[in-house]
Short mmCIF file of C-alpha atoms and ligand atoms in Angstrom, two decimals:
data_model
loop_
_atom_site.label_atom_id
_atom_site.label_comp_id
_atom_site.label_asym_id
_atom_site.label_seq_id
_atom_site.Cartn_x
_atom_site.Cartn_y
_atom_site.Cartn_z
CA UNK L 1001 -13.59 -25.89 9.11
CA UNK L 1002 -15.84 -28.95 9.30
CA UNK L 1003 -19.22 -28.61 7.62
CA UNK L 1004 -22.01 -31.18 7.84
CA UNK L 1005 -24.93 -31.06 5.42
CA UNK L 1006 -27.81 -32.45 7.50
CA UNK L 1007 -30.15 -33.20 4.60
CA UNK L 1008 -29.04 -35.18 1.51
CA UNK L 1009 -30.72 -37.84 -0.65
CA UNK L 1010 -29.26 -40.64 -2.75
CA UNK L 1011 -31.40 -42.87 -4.97
CA UNK L 1012 -35.00 -42.43 -6.12
CA UNK L 1013 -36.92 -41.29 -3.03
CA UNK L 1014 -40.13 -41.06 -5.08
CA UNK L 1015 -40.19 -44.78 -5.88
CA UNK L 1016 -41.03 -44.16 -9.52
CA UNK L 1017 -38.04 -46.04 -10.94
CA UNK L 1018 -36.36 -42.77 -11.79
CA UNK L 1019 -32.77 -43.32 -12.88
CA UNK L 1020 -30.01 -42.18 -10.54
CA UNK L 1021 -27.24 -42.87 -13.03
CA UNK L 1022 -23.84 -41.40 -13.68
CA UNK L 1023 -25.03 -38.20 -15.38
CA UNK L 1024 -22.70 -35.48 -14.05
CA UNK L 1025 -24.33 -32.98 -11.70
CA UNK L 1026 -24.98 -29.69 -13.53
CA UNK L 1027 -24.01 -27.33 -10.68
CA UNK L 1028 -26.64 -24.72 -11.41
CA UNK L 1029 -29.58 -23.61 -9.26
CA UNK L 1030 -32.80 -25.55 -9.93
CA UNK L 1031 -35.54 -23.92 -12.02
CA UNK L 1032 -37.53 -23.21 -8.92
CA UNK L 1033 -34.72 -21.34 -7.25
CA UNK L 1034 -33.98 -19.42 -10.45
CA UNK L 1035 -37.60 -18.29 -10.43
CA UNK L 1036 -37.13 -16.81 -6.99
CA UNK L 1037 -38.28 -19.48 -4.56
CA UNK L 1038 -35.99 -18.10 -1.93
CA UNK L 1039 -38.05 -14.95 -1.83
CA UNK L 1040 -39.46 -14.24 1.59
CA UNK L 1041 -42.37 -12.24 0.15
CA UNK L 1042 -43.74 -14.96 -2.12
CA UNK L 1043 -44.96 -17.10 0.80
CA UNK L 1044 -47.87 -19.36 -0.05
CA UNK L 1045 -48.01 -17.99 -3.59
CA UNK L 1046 -45.34 -20.61 -4.14
CA UNK L 1047 -48.11 -23.21 -4.22
CA UNK L 1048 -48.77 -21.94 -7.75
CA UNK L 1049 -45.43 -23.42 -8.75
CA UNK L 1050 -46.48 -26.95 -7.77
CA UNK L 1051 -46.31 -28.58 -11.26
CA UNK L 1052 -42.94 -27.00 -11.81
CA UNK L 1053 -41.55 -28.35 -8.54
CA UNK L 1054 -42.79 -31.87 -9.29
CA UNK L 1055 -41.11 -31.94 -12.69
CA UNK L 1056 -37.96 -30.30 -11.34
CA UNK L 1057 -37.76 -32.81 -8.45
CA UNK L 1058 -38.08 -35.73 -10.84
CA UNK L 1059 -35.44 -34.24 -13.14
CA UNK L 1060 -32.96 -33.72 -10.28
CA UNK L 1061 -33.33 -37.29 -9.04
CA UNK L 1062 -31.17 -38.52 -11.93
CA UNK L 1063 -28.12 -36.95 -10.24
CA UNK L 1064 -28.68 -38.61 -6.86
CA UNK L 1065 -25.65 -40.90 -6.85
CA UNK L 1066 -22.62 -41.00 -4.54
CA UNK L 1067 -20.01 -39.86 -7.07
CA UNK L 1068 -22.00 -36.71 -7.95
CA UNK L 1069 -22.47 -36.04 -4.25
CA UNK L 1070 -18.75 -36.33 -3.54
CA UNK L 1071 -18.09 -33.87 -6.41
CA UNK L 1072 -20.66 -31.50 -4.95
CA UNK L 1073 -19.13 -31.74 -1.46
CA UNK L 1074 -15.69 -30.93 -2.87
CA UNK L 1075 -17.06 -28.01 -4.83
CA UNK L 1076 -18.81 -26.51 -1.81
CA UNK L 1077 -16.31 -27.53 0.93
CA UNK L 1078 -18.87 -29.67 2.72
CA UNK L 1079 -16.90 -32.24 4.74
CA UNK L 1080 -19.72 -34.66 5.68
CA UNK L 1081 -23.27 -35.31 4.48
CA UNK L 1082 -26.14 -37.08 6.22
CA UNK L 1083 -27.83 -39.49 3.81
CA UNK L 1084 -31.53 -40.04 4.45
CA UNK L 1085 -33.17 -43.36 3.65
CA UNK L 1086 -36.92 -43.21 2.81
CA UNK L 1087 -38.44 -46.68 2.93
CA UNK L 1088 -39.81 -48.38 0.94
CA UNK L 1089 -38.30 -46.30 -1.90
CA UNK L 1090 -34.73 -45.90 -0.67
CA UNK L 1091 -33.87 -48.70 1.74
CA UNK L 1092 -31.85 -48.29 4.91
CA UNK L 1093 -29.63 -51.17 3.81
CA UNK L 1094 -28.71 -49.36 0.58
CA UNK L 1095 -27.86 -46.19 2.52
CA UNK L 1096 -25.79 -48.14 5.09
CA UNK L 1097 -23.95 -49.81 2.22
CA UNK L 1098 -23.05 -46.52 0.49
CA UNK L 1099 -21.98 -44.91 3.78
CA UNK L 1100 -19.71 -47.84 4.64
CA UNK L 1101 -17.83 -47.22 1.39
CA UNK L 1102 -17.65 -43.44 1.90
CA UNK L 1103 -16.55 -42.36 5.38
CA UNK L 1104 -17.69 -38.76 4.70
CA UNK L 1105 -21.30 -39.96 4.45
CA UNK L 1106 -23.41 -40.50 7.59
CA UNK L 1107 -26.47 -42.81 7.46
CA UNK L 1108 -29.95 -41.97 8.76
CA UNK L 1109 -32.27 -44.98 8.56
CA UNK L 1110 -35.94 -45.30 7.72
CA UNK L 1111 -38.64 -47.78 8.70
CA UNK L 1112 -42.09 -47.60 7.19
CA UNK L 1113 -44.61 -47.12 10.02
CA UNK L 1114 -46.87 -49.84 8.55
CA UNK L 1115 -44.01 -52.35 8.45
CA UNK L 1116 -45.06 -55.28 10.67
CA UNK L 1117 -41.46 -55.75 11.78
CA UNK L 1118 -40.73 -52.09 12.51
CA UNK L 1119 -39.41 -52.70 16.03
CA UNK L 1120 -36.92 -55.38 15.02
CA UNK L 1121 -35.86 -53.42 11.94
CA UNK L 1122 -35.19 -50.22 13.85
CA UNK L 1123 -33.13 -52.11 16.41
CA UNK L 1124 -31.05 -53.88 13.74
CA UNK L 1125 -30.45 -50.62 11.81
CA UNK L 1126 -29.25 -48.94 14.98
CA UNK L 1127 -26.89 -51.83 15.63
CA UNK L 1128 -25.69 -51.48 12.02
CA UNK L 1129 -24.76 -47.85 12.62
CA UNK L 1130 -27.56 -45.44 11.67
CA UNK L 1131 -27.19 -42.11 13.48
CA UNK L 1132 -30.81 -41.03 13.23
CA UNK L 1133 -34.25 -41.94 11.92
CA UNK L 1134 -35.79 -40.21 8.89
CA UNK L 1135 -39.57 -39.99 8.59
CA UNK L 1136 -41.29 -38.68 5.48
CA UNK L 1137 -45.06 -38.61 6.13
CA UNK L 1138 -45.75 -37.25 2.63
CA UNK L 1139 -43.83 -39.80 0.56
CA UNK L 1140 -44.53 -42.65 3.01
CA UNK L 1141 -48.22 -41.62 2.97
CA UNK L 1142 -48.69 -41.94 6.72
CA UNK L 1143 -50.04 -39.11 8.85
CA UNK L 1144 -47.77 -38.07 11.72
CA UNK L 1145 -50.71 -38.77 14.05
CA UNK L 1146 -51.49 -42.26 12.67
CA UNK L 1147 -51.29 -44.83 15.51
CA UNK L 1148 -48.66 -46.78 13.53
CA UNK L 1149 -46.52 -43.63 13.31
CA UNK L 1150 -46.88 -43.00 17.04
CA UNK L 1151 -45.82 -46.61 17.69
CA UNK L 1152 -42.70 -46.10 15.60
CA UNK L 1153 -41.91 -42.86 17.45
CA UNK L 1154 -42.47 -44.61 20.77
CA UNK L 1155 -39.95 -47.24 19.73
CA UNK L 1156 -37.45 -44.62 18.51
CA UNK L 1157 -37.76 -42.73 21.79
CA UNK L 1158 -36.15 -45.67 23.57
CA UNK L 1159 -32.93 -45.07 21.68
CA UNK L 1160 -30.91 -41.92 21.98
CA UNK L 1161 -31.13 -40.92 18.30
CA UNK L 1162 -32.63 -37.85 16.61
CA UNK L 1163 -35.74 -38.21 14.44
CA UNK L 1164 -35.66 -36.09 11.28
CA UNK L 1165 -39.16 -35.35 9.99
CA UNK L 1166 -40.01 -33.91 6.60
CA UNK L 1167 -42.25 -30.95 7.46
CA UNK L 1168 -44.47 -28.82 5.27
CA UNK L 1169 -45.95 -29.47 1.89
CA UNK L 1170 -44.31 -32.12 -0.29
CA UNK L 1171 -44.27 -32.39 -4.06
CA UNK L 1172 -45.06 -36.08 -4.52
CA UNK L 1173 -47.28 -38.10 -2.15
CA UNK L 1174 -49.78 -36.93 0.49
CA UNK L 1175 -48.83 -33.26 0.60
CA UNK L 1176 -51.07 -32.37 3.53
CA UNK L 1177 -49.44 -34.93 5.87
CA UNK L 1178 -46.62 -32.41 6.25
CA UNK L 1179 -48.89 -29.61 7.48
CA UNK L 1180 -48.34 -28.15 10.88
CA UNK L 1181 -51.38 -29.25 12.85
CA UNK L 1182 -50.22 -32.90 12.72
CA UNK L 1183 -46.96 -32.09 14.44
CA UNK L 1184 -48.52 -30.52 17.50
CA UNK L 1185 -49.81 -33.97 18.50
CA UNK L 1186 -46.39 -35.54 17.91
CA UNK L 1187 -44.64 -32.95 20.08
CA UNK L 1188 -47.17 -33.26 22.90
CA UNK L 1189 -46.60 -37.02 22.96
CA UNK L 1190 -42.81 -37.04 22.78
CA UNK L 1191 -41.33 -34.20 24.81
CA UNK L 1192 -37.96 -35.94 25.22
CA UNK L 1193 -37.26 -37.19 21.68
CA UNK L 1194 -34.84 -34.96 19.74
CA UNK L 1195 -36.63 -33.95 16.53
CA UNK L 1196 -35.17 -32.23 13.48
CA UNK L 1197 -37.93 -30.49 11.51
CA UNK L 1198 -36.61 -30.42 7.96
CA UNK L 1199 -37.33 -27.36 5.79
CA UNK L 1200 -38.87 -25.44 8.76
CA UNK L 1201 -42.32 -26.29 7.38
CA UNK L 1202 -41.50 -25.32 3.79
CA UNK L 1203 -44.23 -22.77 2.89
CA UNK L 1204 -45.35 -22.34 6.49
CA UNK L 1205 -42.09 -21.33 8.18
CA UNK L 1206 -43.69 -18.69 10.42
CA UNK L 1207 -46.12 -20.99 12.29
CA UNK L 1208 -43.54 -23.81 12.34
CA UNK L 1209 -40.91 -21.56 13.92
CA UNK L 1210 -43.52 -20.54 16.53
CA UNK L 1211 -44.25 -24.20 17.25
CA UNK L 1212 -40.56 -25.15 17.48
CA UNK L 1213 -39.96 -22.23 19.85
CA UNK L 1214 -42.34 -23.85 22.34
CA UNK L 1215 -40.45 -27.16 22.39
CA UNK L 1216 -36.79 -27.29 23.45
CA UNK L 1217 -36.36 -30.77 21.98
CA UNK L 1218 -36.95 -29.60 18.39
CA UNK L 1219 -34.26 -28.53 15.92
CA UNK L 1220 -34.69 -27.53 12.28
CA UNK L 1221 -32.68 -27.58 9.06
CA UNK L 1222 -32.32 -24.65 6.69
CA UNK L 1223 -33.04 -26.39 3.38
CA UNK L 1224 -35.23 -24.41 0.94
CA UNK L 1225 -35.58 -21.38 3.20
CA UNK L 1226 -34.44 -17.90 2.19
CA UNK L 1227 -32.16 -15.64 4.19
CA UNK L 1228 -34.97 -13.66 5.87
CA UNK L 1229 -36.65 -16.77 7.26
CA UNK L 1230 -33.40 -18.29 8.53
CA UNK L 1231 -32.58 -15.01 10.29
CA UNK L 1232 -36.03 -15.02 11.87
CA UNK L 1233 -35.48 -18.61 13.04
CA UNK L 1234 -32.14 -17.69 14.61
CA UNK L 1235 -33.77 -14.73 16.41
CA UNK L 1236 -36.63 -16.85 17.72
CA UNK L 1237 -34.84 -20.13 18.52
CA UNK L 1238 -31.25 -19.09 19.12
CA UNK L 1239 -28.30 -20.44 17.13
CA UNK L 1240 -28.25 -23.84 18.88
CA UNK L 1241 -31.29 -25.33 17.17
CA UNK L 1242 -30.54 -24.43 13.55
CA UNK L 1243 -28.77 -26.97 11.30
CA UNK L 1244 -27.40 -26.35 7.81
CA UNK L 1245 -29.15 -28.56 5.24
CA UNK L 1246 -29.45 -28.46 1.45
CA UNK L 1247 -31.83 -31.26 0.38
CA UNK L 1248 -29.28 -32.14 -2.35
CA UNK L 1249 -29.69 -33.02 -5.25
CA UNK L 1250 -32.85 -30.89 -5.32
CA UNK L 1251 -30.83 -27.82 -4.32
CA UNK L 1252 -27.16 -27.00 -4.68
CA UNK L 1253 -25.25 -27.62 -1.44
CA UNK L 1254 -23.62 -24.23 -2.00
CA UNK L 1255 -26.95 -22.32 -2.18
CA UNK L 1256 -27.96 -22.94 1.43
CA UNK L 1257 -24.34 -22.71 2.55
CA UNK L 1258 -23.85 -19.25 1.00
CA UNK L 1259 -26.91 -18.00 2.86
CA UNK L 1260 -25.55 -19.25 6.22
CA UNK L 1261 -22.15 -17.72 5.50
CA UNK L 1262 -23.79 -14.41 4.65
CA UNK L 1263 -25.95 -14.38 7.79
CA UNK L 1264 -23.04 -15.32 10.10
CA UNK L 1265 -20.46 -13.07 8.45
CA UNK L 1266 -19.25 -11.48 11.67
CA UNK L 1267 -20.13 -14.32 14.02
CA UNK L 1268 -17.90 -17.37 13.57
CA UNK L 1269 -19.21 -18.93 16.76
CA UNK L 1270 -22.76 -18.96 15.35
CA UNK L 1271 -21.49 -20.19 11.98
CA UNK L 1272 -19.71 -23.16 13.57
CA UNK L 1273 -22.83 -24.07 15.48
CA UNK L 1274 -25.10 -24.03 12.42
CA UNK L 1275 -22.65 -25.68 10.04
CA UNK L 1276 -21.26 -28.31 12.37
CA UNK L 1277 -21.50 -28.28 16.15
CA UNK L 1278 -25.28 -28.49 16.61
CA UNK L 1279 -25.73 -31.56 14.46
CA UNK L 1280 -22.43 -33.13 15.57
CA UNK L 1281 -23.74 -33.04 19.13
CA UNK L 1282 -27.09 -34.51 18.11
CA UNK L 1283 -25.49 -37.49 16.38
CA UNK L 1284 -22.66 -37.74 18.94
CA UNK L 1285 -19.76 -37.38 16.53
ZN1 ZN S 1724 -35.47 -34.14 1.59
#
């Protein structure tokens, strides 16, 4: 069975010159997960773990290279991974380059909203083969409602590509730019753009799922969320708008995958949708 991981990073997305060298991937759950992050009852108490997540995220960045990713995909039977550029820290050109060498990797581009040449850049990246646009308001330090962001979204809406937004709190950058109230404005302005809300709002999955339920053009990935929340999302949104994602290297690809397999044990149709069909349709595979 084909499995696409919708949410994967290569390189140093934090822009702190962290090494992404050849250190072999350790294949063990991150500290945060070991401490019970995927615990539906912890909720916003997880904010207390903030310093731990920051140090864990920096530590995991060292594994963010293509050879470790290919090992991880083999280990977890993931057949394709979507690689997310985050400009200016991880350039679209570098992601396109890696994906050209590895046919199992699918590029999503990034353009910084404050980039003076954002229109031309987006057009050239689309011509070069990106399958979607990644926006990270927290790391890029631009509010989703900033006029420059809305301009970029306006431009993206002219092309038939999905826009994958980081949503919810983020460990490094402007954490509050991922909070839910910003996204209401975005959704009111762009009812036709296909959005993927990564992480389902992280610590705010309940309100985010409510918001997504009101907008048919919004999808979400399952990275970081525990079983109970993913089940709730399936109940509220139906199986068609849920996409398997890991946020590798920050989580094991197998962690999120095992949860989906568990939830869809008796429903192979739903499993195929979440692991492959939904995203394949979005990116027109
Ligand atoms: Zn991510």
